[in-house]
Coordinates of C-alpha atoms in Angstrom, one line a residue:
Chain U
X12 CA 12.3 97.3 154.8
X13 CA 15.1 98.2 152.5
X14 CA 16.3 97.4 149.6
X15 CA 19.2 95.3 150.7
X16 CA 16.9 93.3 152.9
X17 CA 14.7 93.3 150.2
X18 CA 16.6 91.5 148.4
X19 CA 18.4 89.0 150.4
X20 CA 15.1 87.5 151.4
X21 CA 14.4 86.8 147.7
X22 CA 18.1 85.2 147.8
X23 CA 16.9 83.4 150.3
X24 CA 14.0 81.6 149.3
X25 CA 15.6 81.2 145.6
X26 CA 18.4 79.4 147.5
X27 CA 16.2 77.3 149.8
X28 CA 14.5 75.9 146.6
X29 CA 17.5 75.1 144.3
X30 CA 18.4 73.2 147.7
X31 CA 15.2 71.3 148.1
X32 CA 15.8 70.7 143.9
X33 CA 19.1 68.8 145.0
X34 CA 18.4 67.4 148.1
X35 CA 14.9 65.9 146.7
X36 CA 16.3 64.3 143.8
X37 CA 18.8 62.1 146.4
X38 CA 16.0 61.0 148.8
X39 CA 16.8 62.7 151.7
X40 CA 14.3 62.3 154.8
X41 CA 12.9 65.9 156.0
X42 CA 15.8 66.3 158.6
X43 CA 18.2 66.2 155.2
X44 CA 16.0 68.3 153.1
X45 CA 15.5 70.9 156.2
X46 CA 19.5 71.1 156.7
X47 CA 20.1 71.3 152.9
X48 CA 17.7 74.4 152.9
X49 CA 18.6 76.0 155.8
X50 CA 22.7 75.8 155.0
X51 CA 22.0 76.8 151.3
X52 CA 19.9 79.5 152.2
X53 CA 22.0 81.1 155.1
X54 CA 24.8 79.7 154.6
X55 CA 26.9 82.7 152.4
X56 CA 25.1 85.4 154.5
X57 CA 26.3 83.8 157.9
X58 CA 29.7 83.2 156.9
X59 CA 29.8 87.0 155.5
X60 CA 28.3 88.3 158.9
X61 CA 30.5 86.4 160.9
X62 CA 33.7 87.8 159.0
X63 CA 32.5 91.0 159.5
X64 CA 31.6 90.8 163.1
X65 CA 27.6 91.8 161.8
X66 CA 25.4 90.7 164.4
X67 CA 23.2 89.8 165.5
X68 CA 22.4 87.2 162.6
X69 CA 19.2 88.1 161.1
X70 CA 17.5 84.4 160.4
X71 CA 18.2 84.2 164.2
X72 CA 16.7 87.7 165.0
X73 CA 13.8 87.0 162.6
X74 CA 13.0 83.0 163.1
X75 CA 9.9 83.8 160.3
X76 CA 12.4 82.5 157.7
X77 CA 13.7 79.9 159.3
X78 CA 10.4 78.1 160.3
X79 CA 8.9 79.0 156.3
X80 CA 12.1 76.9 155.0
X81 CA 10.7 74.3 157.5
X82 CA 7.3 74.3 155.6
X83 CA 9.0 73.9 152.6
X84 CA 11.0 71.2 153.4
X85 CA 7.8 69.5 154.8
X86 CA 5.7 70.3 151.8
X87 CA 8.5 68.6 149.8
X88 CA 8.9 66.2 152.3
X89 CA 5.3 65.3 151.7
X90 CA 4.7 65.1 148.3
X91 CA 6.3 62.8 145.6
X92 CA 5.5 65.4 142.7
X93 CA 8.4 67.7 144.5
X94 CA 10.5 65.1 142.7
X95 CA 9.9 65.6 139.0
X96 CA 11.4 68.7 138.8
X97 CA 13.2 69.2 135.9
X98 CA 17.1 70.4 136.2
X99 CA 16.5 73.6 134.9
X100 CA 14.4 74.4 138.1
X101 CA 17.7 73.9 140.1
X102 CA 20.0 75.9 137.8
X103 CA 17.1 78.9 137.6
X104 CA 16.9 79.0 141.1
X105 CA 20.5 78.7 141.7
X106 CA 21.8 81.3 139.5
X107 CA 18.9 84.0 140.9
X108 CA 20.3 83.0 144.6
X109 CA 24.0 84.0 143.0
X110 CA 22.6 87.4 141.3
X111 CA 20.3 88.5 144.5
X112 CA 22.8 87.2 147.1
X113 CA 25.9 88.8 145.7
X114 CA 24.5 92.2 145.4
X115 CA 23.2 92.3 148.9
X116 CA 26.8 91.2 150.1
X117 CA 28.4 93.9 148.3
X118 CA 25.9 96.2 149.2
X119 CA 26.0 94.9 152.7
X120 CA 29.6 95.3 152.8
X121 CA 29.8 98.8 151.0
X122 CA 27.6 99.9 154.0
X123 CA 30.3 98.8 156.7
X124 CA 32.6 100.9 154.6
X125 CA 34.7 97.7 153.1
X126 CA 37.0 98.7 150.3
X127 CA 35.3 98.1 147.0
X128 CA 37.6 94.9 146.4
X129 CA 36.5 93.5 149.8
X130 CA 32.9 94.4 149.2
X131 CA 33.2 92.4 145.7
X132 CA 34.8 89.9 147.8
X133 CA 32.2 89.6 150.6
X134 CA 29.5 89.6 147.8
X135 CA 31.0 86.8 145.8
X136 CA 30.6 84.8 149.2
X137 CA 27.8 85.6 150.0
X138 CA 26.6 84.5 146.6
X139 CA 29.2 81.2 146.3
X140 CA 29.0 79.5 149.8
X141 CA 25.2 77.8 150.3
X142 CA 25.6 76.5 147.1
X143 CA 28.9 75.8 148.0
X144 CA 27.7 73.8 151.3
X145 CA 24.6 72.7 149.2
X146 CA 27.0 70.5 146.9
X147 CA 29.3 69.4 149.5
X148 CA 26.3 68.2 151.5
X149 CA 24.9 66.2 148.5
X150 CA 28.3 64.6 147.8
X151 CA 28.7 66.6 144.5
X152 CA 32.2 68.0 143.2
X153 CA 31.4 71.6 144.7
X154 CA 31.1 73.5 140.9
X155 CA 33.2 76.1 142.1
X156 CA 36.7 74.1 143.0
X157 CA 36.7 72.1 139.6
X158 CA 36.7 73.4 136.2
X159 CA 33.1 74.3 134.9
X160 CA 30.9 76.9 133.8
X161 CA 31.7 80.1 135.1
X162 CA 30.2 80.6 138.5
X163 CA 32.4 82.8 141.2
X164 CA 33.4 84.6 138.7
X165 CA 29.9 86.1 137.6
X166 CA 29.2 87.5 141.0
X167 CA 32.4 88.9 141.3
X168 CA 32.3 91.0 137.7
X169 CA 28.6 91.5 138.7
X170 CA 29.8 93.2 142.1
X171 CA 31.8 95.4 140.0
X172 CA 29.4 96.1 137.2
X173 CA 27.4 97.5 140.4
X174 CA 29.8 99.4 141.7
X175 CA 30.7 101.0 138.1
X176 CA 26.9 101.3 137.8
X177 CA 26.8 104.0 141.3
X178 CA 29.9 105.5 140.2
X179 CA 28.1 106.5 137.2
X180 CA 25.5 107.7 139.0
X181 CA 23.0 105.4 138.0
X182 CA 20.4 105.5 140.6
X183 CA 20.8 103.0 143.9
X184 CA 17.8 100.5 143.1
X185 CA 18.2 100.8 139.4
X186 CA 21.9 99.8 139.8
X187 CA 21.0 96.5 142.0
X188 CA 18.6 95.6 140.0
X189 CA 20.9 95.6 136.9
X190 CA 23.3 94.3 138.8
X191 CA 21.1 91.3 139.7
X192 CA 19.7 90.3 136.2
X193 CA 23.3 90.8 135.2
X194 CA 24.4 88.0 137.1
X195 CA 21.7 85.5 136.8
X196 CA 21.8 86.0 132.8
X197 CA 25.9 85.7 132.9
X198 CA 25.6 82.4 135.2
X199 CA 22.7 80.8 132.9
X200 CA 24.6 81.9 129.5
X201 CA 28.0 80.7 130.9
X202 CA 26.0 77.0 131.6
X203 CA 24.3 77.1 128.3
X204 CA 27.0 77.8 125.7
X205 CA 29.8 76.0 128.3
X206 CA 31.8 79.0 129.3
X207 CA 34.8 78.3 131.3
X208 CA 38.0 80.0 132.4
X209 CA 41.4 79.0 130.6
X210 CA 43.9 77.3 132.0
X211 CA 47.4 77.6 130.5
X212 CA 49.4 74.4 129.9
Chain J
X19 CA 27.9 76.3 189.0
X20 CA 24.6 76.6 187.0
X21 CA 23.0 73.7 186.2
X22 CA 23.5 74.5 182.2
X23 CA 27.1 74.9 182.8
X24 CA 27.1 71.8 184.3
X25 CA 25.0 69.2 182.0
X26 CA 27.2 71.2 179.0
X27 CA 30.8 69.6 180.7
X28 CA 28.7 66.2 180.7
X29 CA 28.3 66.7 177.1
X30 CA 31.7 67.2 176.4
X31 CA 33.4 64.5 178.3
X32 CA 30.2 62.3 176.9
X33 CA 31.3 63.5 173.4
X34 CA 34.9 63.9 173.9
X35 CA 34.7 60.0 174.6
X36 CA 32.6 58.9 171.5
X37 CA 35.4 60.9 169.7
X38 CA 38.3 59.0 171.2
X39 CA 36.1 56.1 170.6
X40 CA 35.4 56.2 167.3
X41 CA 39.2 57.7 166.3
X42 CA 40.8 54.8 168.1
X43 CA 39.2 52.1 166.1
X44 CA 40.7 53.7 162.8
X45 CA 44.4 53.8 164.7
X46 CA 44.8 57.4 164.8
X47 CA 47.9 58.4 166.4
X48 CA 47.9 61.0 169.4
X49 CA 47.8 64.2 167.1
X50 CA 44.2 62.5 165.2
X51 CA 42.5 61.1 168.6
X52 CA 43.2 64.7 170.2
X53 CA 41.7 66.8 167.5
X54 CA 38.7 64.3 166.8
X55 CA 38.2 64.6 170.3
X56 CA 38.4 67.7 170.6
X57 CA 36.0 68.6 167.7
X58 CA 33.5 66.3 168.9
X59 CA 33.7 67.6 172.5
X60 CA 33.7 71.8 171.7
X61 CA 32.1 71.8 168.0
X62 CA 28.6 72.1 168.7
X63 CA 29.1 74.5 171.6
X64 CA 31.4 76.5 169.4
X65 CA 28.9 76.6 166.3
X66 CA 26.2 77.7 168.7
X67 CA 28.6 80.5 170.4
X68 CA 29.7 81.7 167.2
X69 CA 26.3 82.3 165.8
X70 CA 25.0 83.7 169.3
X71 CA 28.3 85.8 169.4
X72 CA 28.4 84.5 173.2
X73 CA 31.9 85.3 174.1
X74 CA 34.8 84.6 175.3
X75 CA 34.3 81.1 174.5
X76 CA 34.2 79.0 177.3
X77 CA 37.5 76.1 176.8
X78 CA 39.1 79.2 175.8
X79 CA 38.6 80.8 179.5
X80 CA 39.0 77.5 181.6
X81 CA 41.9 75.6 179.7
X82 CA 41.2 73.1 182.3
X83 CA 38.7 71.1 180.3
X84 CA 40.9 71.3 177.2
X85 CA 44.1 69.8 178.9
X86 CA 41.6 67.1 180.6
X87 CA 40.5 66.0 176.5
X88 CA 44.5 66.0 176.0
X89 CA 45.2 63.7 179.3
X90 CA 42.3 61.6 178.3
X91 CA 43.8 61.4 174.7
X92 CA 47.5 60.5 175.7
X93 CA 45.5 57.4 178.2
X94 CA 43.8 56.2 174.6
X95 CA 46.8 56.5 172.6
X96 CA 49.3 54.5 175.2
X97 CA 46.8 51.7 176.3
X98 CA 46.2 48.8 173.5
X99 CA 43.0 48.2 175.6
X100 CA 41.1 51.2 174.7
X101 CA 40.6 49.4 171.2
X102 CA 38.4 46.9 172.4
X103 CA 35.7 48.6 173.9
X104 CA 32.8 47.5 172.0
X105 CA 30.6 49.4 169.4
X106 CA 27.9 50.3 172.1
X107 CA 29.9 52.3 174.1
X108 CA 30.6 54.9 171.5
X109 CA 26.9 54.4 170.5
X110 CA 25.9 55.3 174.3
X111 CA 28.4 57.9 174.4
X112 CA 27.2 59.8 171.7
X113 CA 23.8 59.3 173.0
X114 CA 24.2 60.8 176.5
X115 CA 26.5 63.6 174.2
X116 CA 23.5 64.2 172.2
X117 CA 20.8 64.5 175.7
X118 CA 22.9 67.0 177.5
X119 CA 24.6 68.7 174.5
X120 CA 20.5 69.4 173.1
X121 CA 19.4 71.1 176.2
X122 CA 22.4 73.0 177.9
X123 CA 22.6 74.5 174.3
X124 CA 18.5 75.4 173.8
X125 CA 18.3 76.5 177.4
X126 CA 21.6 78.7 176.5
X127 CA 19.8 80.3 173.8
X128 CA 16.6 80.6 175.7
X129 CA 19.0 82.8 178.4
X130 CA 19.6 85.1 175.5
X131 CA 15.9 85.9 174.5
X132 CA 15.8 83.8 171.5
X133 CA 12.2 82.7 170.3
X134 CA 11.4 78.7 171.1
X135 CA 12.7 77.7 167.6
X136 CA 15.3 79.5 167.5
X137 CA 16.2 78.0 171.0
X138 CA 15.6 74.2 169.5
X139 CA 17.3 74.8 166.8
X140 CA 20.4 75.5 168.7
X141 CA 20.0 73.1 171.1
X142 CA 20.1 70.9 168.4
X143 CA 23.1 71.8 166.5
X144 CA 25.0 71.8 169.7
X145 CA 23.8 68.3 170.3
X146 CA 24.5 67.0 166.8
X147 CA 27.7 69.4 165.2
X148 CA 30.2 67.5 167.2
X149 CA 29.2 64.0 165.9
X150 CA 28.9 65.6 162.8
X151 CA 32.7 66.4 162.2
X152 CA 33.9 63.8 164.1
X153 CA 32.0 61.1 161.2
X154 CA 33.6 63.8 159.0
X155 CA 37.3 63.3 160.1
X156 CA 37.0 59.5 160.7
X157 CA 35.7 59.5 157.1
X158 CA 32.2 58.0 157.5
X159 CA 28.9 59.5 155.8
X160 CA 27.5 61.5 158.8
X161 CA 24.2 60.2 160.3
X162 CA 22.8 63.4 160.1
X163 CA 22.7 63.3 156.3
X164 CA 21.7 60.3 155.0
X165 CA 18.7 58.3 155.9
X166 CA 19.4 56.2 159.1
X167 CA 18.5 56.5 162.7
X168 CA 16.6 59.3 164.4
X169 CA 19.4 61.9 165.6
X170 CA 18.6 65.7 164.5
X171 CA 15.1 64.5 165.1
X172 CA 15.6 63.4 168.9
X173 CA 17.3 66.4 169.8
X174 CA 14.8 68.5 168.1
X175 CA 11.8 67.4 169.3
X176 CA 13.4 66.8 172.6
X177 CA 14.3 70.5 173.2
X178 CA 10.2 71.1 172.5
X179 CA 9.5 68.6 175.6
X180 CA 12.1 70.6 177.5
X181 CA 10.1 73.8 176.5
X182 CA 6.5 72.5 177.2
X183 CA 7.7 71.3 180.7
X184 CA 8.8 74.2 181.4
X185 CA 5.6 75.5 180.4
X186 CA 3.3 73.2 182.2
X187 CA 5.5 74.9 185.4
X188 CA 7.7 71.8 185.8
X189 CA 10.6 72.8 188.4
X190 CA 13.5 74.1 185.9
X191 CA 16.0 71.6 187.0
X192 CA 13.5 68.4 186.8
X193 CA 12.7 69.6 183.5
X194 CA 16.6 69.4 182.4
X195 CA 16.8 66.0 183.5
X196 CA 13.6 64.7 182.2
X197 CA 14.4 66.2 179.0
X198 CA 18.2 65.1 178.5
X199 CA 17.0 61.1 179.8
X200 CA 14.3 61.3 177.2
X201 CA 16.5 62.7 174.3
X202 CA 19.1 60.0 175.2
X203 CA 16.2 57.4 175.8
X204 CA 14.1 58.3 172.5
X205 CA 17.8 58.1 170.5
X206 CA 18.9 54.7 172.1
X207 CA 15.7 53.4 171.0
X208 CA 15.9 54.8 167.7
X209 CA 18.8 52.5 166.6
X210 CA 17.8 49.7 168.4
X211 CA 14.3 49.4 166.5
X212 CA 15.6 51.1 163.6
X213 CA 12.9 54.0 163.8
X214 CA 14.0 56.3 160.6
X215 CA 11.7 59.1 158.8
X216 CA 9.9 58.0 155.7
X217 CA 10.6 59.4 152.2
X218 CA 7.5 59.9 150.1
X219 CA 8.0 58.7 146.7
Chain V
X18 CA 54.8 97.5 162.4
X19 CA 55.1 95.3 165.2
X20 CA 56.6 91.9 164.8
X21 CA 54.3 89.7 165.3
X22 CA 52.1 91.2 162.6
X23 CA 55.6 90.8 159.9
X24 CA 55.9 87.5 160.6
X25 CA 52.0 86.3 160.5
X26 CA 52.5 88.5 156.8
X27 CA 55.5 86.4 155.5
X28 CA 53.3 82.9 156.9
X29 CA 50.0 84.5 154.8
X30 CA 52.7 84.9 151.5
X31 CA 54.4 81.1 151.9
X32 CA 50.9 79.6 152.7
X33 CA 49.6 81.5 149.6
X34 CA 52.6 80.2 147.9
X35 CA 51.9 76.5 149.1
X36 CA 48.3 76.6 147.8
X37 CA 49.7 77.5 144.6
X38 CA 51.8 75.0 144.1
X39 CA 48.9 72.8 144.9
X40 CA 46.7 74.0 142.8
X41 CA 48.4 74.5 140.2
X42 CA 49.7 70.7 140.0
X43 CA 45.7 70.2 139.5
X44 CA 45.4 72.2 137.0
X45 CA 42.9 74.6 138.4
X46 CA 41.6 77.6 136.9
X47 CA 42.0 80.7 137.8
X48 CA 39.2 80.9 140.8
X49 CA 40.6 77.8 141.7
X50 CA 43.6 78.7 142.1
X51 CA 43.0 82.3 143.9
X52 CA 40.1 80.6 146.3
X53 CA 42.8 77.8 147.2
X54 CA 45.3 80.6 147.8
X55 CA 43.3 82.9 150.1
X56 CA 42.1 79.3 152.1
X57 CA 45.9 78.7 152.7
X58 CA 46.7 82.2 153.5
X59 CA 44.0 83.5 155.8
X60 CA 41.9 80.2 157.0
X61 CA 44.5 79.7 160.4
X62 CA 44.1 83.0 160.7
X63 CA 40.6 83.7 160.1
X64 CA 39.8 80.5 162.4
X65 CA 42.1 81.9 165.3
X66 CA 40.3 85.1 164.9
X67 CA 36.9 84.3 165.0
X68 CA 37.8 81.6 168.1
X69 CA 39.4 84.7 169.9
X70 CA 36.7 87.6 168.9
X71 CA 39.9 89.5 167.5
X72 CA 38.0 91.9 164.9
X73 CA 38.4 93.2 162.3
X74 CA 40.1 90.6 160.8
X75 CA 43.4 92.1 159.1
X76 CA 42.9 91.1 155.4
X77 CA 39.5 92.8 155.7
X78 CA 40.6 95.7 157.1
X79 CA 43.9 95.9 155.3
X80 CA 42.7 94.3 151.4
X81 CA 46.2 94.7 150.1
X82 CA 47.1 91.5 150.6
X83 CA 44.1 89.9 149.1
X84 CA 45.0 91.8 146.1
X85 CA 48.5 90.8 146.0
X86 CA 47.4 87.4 146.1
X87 CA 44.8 87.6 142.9
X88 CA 47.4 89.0 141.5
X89 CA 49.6 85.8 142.4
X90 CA 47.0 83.8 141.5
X91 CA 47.2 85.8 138.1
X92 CA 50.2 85.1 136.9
X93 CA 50.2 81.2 138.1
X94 CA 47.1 81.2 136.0
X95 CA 49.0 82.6 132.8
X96 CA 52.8 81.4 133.2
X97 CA 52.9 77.1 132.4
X98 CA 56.4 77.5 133.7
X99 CA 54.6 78.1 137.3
X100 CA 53.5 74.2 136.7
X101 CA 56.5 72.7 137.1
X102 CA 57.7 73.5 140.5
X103 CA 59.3 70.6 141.9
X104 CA 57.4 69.0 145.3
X105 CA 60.0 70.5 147.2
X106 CA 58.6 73.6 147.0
X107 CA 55.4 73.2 148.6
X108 CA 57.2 71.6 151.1
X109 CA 58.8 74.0 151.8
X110 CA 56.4 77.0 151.6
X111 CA 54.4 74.9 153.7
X112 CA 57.0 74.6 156.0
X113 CA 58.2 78.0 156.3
X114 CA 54.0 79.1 156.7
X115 CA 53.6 76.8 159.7
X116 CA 56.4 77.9 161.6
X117 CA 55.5 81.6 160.7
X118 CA 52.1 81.2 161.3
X119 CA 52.4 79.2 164.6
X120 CA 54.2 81.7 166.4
X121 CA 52.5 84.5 165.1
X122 CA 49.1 83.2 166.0
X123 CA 50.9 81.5 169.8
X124 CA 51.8 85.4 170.4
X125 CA 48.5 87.0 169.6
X126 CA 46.5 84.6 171.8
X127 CA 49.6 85.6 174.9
X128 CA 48.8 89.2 173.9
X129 CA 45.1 88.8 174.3
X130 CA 45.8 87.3 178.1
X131 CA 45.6 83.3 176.9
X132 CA 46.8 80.4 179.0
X133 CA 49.4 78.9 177.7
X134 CA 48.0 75.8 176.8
X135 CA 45.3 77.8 174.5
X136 CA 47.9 80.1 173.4
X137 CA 50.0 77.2 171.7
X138 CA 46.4 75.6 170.9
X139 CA 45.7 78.5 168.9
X140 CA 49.3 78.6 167.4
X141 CA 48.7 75.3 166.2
X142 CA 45.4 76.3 164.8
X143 CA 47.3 79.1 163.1
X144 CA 49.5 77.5 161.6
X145 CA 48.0 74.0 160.5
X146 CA 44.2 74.9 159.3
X147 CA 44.9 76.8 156.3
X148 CA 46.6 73.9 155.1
X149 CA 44.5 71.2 155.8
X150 CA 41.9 73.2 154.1
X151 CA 44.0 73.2 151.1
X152 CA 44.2 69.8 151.4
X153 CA 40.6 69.4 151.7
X154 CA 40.3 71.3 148.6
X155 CA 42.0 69.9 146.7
X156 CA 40.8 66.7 147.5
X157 CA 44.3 65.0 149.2
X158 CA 43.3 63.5 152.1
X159 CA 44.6 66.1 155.3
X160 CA 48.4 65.1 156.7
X161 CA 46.8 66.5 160.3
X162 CA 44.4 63.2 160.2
X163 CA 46.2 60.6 158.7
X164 CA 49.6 58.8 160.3
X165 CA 51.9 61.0 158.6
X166 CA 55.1 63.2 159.4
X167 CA 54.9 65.1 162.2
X168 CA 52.7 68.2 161.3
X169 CA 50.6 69.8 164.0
X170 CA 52.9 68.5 166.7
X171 CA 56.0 70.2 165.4
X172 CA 53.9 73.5 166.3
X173 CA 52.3 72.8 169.1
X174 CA 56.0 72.0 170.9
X175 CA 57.3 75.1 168.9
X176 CA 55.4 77.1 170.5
X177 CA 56.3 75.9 174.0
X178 CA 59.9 76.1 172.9
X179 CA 59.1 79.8 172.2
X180 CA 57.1 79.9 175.9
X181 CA 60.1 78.4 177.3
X182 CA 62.7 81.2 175.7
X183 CA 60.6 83.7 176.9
X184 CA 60.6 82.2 180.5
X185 CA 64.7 81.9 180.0
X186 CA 64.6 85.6 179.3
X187 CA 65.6 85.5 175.7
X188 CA 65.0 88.5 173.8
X189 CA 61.7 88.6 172.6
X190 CA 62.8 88.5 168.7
X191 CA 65.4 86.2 168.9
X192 CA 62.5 83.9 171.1
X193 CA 60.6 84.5 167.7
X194 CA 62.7 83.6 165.4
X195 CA 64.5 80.8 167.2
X196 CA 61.1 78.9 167.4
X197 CA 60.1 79.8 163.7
X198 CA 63.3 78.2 162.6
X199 CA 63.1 75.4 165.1
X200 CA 59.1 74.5 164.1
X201 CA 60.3 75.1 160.4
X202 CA 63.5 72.8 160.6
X203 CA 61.5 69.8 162.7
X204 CA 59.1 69.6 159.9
X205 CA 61.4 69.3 157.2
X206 CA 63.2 66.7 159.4
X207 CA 60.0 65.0 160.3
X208 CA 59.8 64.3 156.3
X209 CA 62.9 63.9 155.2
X210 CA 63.7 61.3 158.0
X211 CA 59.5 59.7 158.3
X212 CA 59.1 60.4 161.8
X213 CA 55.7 60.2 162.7
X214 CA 53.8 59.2 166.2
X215 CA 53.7 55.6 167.2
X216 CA 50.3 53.8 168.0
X217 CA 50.2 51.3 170.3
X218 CA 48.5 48.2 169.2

């Protein structure tokens, strides 16, 4: 297996879990936690295959992922203590989703020969969108659409920080992997000391 | 015509109907009742082809069924008496939607060479993405995410029955029916005695 | 460049411009503003696209745009003066985008061998989604669902208007621009004057 691939799967499950997080701490039944899962997990991936006609998808291709976020949901499902998580466990898993899924979407996308602005821009979907989904689907403000800790914007300067990283000739794992802890440690240090964006009045 | 093809143009008039149902009560003019309509009627099917990349998709090659939804729209919007048709109908609309939508869509996916769960699980976003959107644009909580009535869980389960039938070397087309009356059956029965899935707390 | 692709290019530019406006009046940041841009610009578009399997999409391929529209995005972000835009401007960008938009996206779908029912389906698609995803976003109720002025209806009898010139053997510009300024014009009428569809009670 690759890298890439590699990668995204960890996206994956890191995504799958901060939606569990959410979806637990609202009651849903498992049909709701399963759904939650399943659109935060594959939900940036799928939109970024199907705007760039990659097919076929590969949770469809590989149904092994699909049927382990089922046990999860189950599991959770099952057992009250999946409740007591505390908040953090959502915002950790969350912001490693954004730092492994944006990397594989720009690296996905660098692959297909995307211009390095469309490769930032497919990562920074890849890496926004389940959670994205995830919040719409709970009924929160989606974080990324209102003013809040900076969020989008990490995976996009991560996408370039990775793309600076090869064109300094930094080896190819070495770079995603600094890439990766890039983002998750800008996400969690934007939420901890409140970073936002300005807006001029 | 295949039987597939067939049981999917049930769904949609089924569905297109709940649509115009459910838009009519909240006096949507001719543009709304179309579009809900039409969303309820192609969504799933158009979810399912997207992610299967099964093209061209098929109300976009045979307008016919498309121009039917319209003629069936214009009927809702001129006649006052296409208010008063009581709740059930939408409620056995939507049901008979979700039966044939469930297994024209997993046996569809089955025709491609996709694994079982892969199969179900597109049989049952077919059968539920419609109603989905449409309780989206009418502005109600869709059923599918908060805790109410068995829906994703009839189709689901129903598109196993379809596959063990098949298995047990029930005739292909007996299966279909068997399958899309107990989907449509196991839902109908779900509301009436208020079967829902239980949250462990 | 062919003609249809200029005028879907000046529709992407007033849509962007319309989201703008919009976002700006909510005082977004900047990802707010360049994600509610983009949405407006390229969501008819993308939708139309993926509906048709017309790939690569163009502001993939061609990542110009994009860029000129961060960079839009940019300077509403930095310039307060860009906050007070009277209403009449989105009205008008949104105007000028769906008649654009409609035709552009009506022609495509006649290029690719569409029906004309589907073609002026998909011109309506064109040019209405991007901005009822605006809407969406920023959280204003879409006019497409709501008893409002005439919105998607002005281009989906544009667009026959612009089937009909062609069948009169009007030059195939002047067709285009007659029914970009026809669809344009009967929107701003349809608000200025409060025309919208009756429903029979």
């Amino acid at each position: 297996m690759d890298l890439l691939k590699f990668i995204e799967i960890i996206g994956v499950f890191a995504s799958a879990l901060a939606g569990l997080f959410e979806a637990r701490r609202r009651d849903m039944d498992l049909v709701g936690l399963f759904v939650v899962a399943l659109v935060a997990a594959f939900g940036g991936g799928t939109l970024r295959d199907l705007l760039l006609n990659r097919t076929p998808l590969f949770w469809i291709e590989h149904d092994g992922y699909a049927m382990a976020i089922l046990g999860l949901s189950l599991i959770f499902a099952l057992f009250p203590a999946t409740r007591r998580f505390p908040p953090s466990a959502l915002l950790i898993a969350d912001a490693l989703g954004l730092g492994f899924f944006s990397v594989a979407g720009a690296g996905y996308a660098l692959e297909l020969g995307s211009s390095l602005f469309i490769a930032a821009f497919m990562g920074t979907i890849t890496g926004t969108f389940g959670g994205v989904l995830r919040d719409i689907l709970c009924n929160e403000l989606p974080s990324l659409f209102q003013r809040s800790h900076l969020y989008a914007t990490c995976a996009f300067i991560g996408c370039y920080v990775y793309f600076a990283l090869l064109y300094l000739a930094v080896p190819g794992d070495m770079a995603v992997w600094l890439a990766i802890v890039g983002i998750t440690a800008f996400r969690l240090a934007a939420v901890r000391w409140n970073w936002v964006l300005p807006v001029s009045r």
